[in-house]
Amino acid sequence: MKSHALLFSLLAAPLLASAAPAKTAPGAVALRGARLIDGQGGAPVEDSVVVIQDGRILAVGPASSTTVPAKARVVDYQGKTLIPGLISNHSHVGQTQDANMGAGNYTRANISRQLRQYEAYGITTVMALGLNGPLLQQLRTQQHTGRGPGADLFGADRGIGVPKGAPPTLGGRPVGEDQLARPETAEQARQAVRDMVARKTDVVKLWLDDFGGSLPVKMKPDIYQAVIDEAHQRGVRVAAHIHDLEDAKTIIRAGADIVAHGVRDQPVDAELIQLMKERSVWYVPTLSLDEATFIYADRPEWMAEPFFQRAVQPALRAQFADPAWAEKTRAEPKSEKARKDVAMNQRNLKALYDAGVRIGFGTDSGATPLRIPGVAEHRELVLMTEAGLTPLQALTLATREAATLLGLEDRGVLAPGKQADLVVLDGDPSTDISRTKTIHAVWHRGKQVSGTVDTFKP
C-alpha cells in the first residue's frame, strides 16, 4: 500500500508501464478467453488473456499476442467479460444494520459483513466518508494487509459537523461522540482536524447543508475555512457534503478538494464549471442517493431478482413488502422532491462531464438502510447512462477515475503492475450497463473471493 502522502497526492496517478511476462511464472494464473474492458475507456478487447501472479497483473492483452507463462494455471472465461473491480469514493460502513441506524451498529462483525457484501457485488475498494469510530483504524489496516475479508477500506475518520445542524440526528441516525466532531470555534475545528490527521485519516469530511431548510444553521465560514486550512497544512484533502449550487461554489472558493454530492437545487452554471476546472476539484454525483428515497415503493421489476434480494437483510425485505409502507412512502412530499433531485442531478452530471470536470463515483451507500451496499453502486451506473453517459464512460468513472480521485496508483485499470482486482461477468456491459449485475466471479488481490451473488448471504 502506498504511503499516506502519496495516497492522497493532488496529482493524477500515472499508469505503470507495461512489462513483458516471464517465460515461467510459478504460481501464476491466466484468465483466458474473456472480453476485456480494462477501465481506460477504450473499446473492449475480444478474446483476451490476463496473467496474475502474487496478487498483481503480470500481463494483459489479446490472446493472440499475450504469452501465458509455462506452468500457469489457466482459467477458461470464454464468453465472459472482465472489468476492473469497482471503486466507491463515497460510501459508509457501520451506520446501518437491517432496517435501523445508530451508533450501536458500528461493530467489527457488522462492518465486516458490509465489506464482504461490497466485495461480492464487485466493489473491491470503498471510501467510508465520515461518521467512523476508532475501530476504523484497525479495520483499515486489516483490510490493506489482506487479513480481513471484503473490500479494501479507506476512511474519512469522524468528520466535521455543525452544532444543532448537519448531519441531522433526527430520523434514527444518532452517532456516538467518537464518530463525529461538532466544533463551535475555529480553534476547536483545527484541533479536530489535527486529531483526525493523527489517526491517519485518508481525507477530511465536512457538512455544508441545511437539508432543505430543516436544520436551523449551516456551518459558519470561519469553521469551514479553519478545517480546510488546517487539513491542507497537513497534506490532507477535504471533501464537502453539499446539496445546493451556491454552497458548492462557496466551499470550492474556500478550498475544498472534493464535492461529495451532486448539485440538485438548480442547473450548474459556467461559474461553477470554471471554478471546478481551474482548481481541479472532483465531483461525486451520488445519483442513487435520492432514488433510494422512493424507488423501493415503486416496486420495479429488478427488486424481484436474486441480485437485489441477496443484498437485503430480512427486516428491510419485510418493510419493502409492506403495502402500507409503500403507500406512505409514495405519498410523502420528500419522495416527489427526491424524484426532481434525481433528474436535476443527472442533468448536472452530463453538463459537468461534457465540460471536462473531474468526475468520481460514489453513492452514499450504507448511510441509511435504503442505500444498500452493492445494489446502490450498480444503480448508480444505470443512472449515469440514463443521464447521457455511455456505458464505457460510466465504467471508466467507476474504475480508473475513482482510483485517481483517491490517489491510488495501484488499481482501477487492468494493466501490468496493477493490483489484480476484477469482476467476471456473464454479460457485456459495454452495450448494456445493466449487465454489470451478471456477476460470475470476483477476484480481489489476485484470488477469486466469490462467485455468483446467488450464493451470497448478507
Coordinates of C-alpha atoms in Angstrom, one line a residue, residues 101 175 214 345 376 453:
M101 CA -29.5 3.2 12.1
V175 CA -23.9 8.7 16.1
S214 CA -35.0 21.6 8.0
N345 CA -28.6 15.7 -10.6
A376 CA -26.6 1.2 -4.9
V453 CA -24.4 -13.4 -5.9

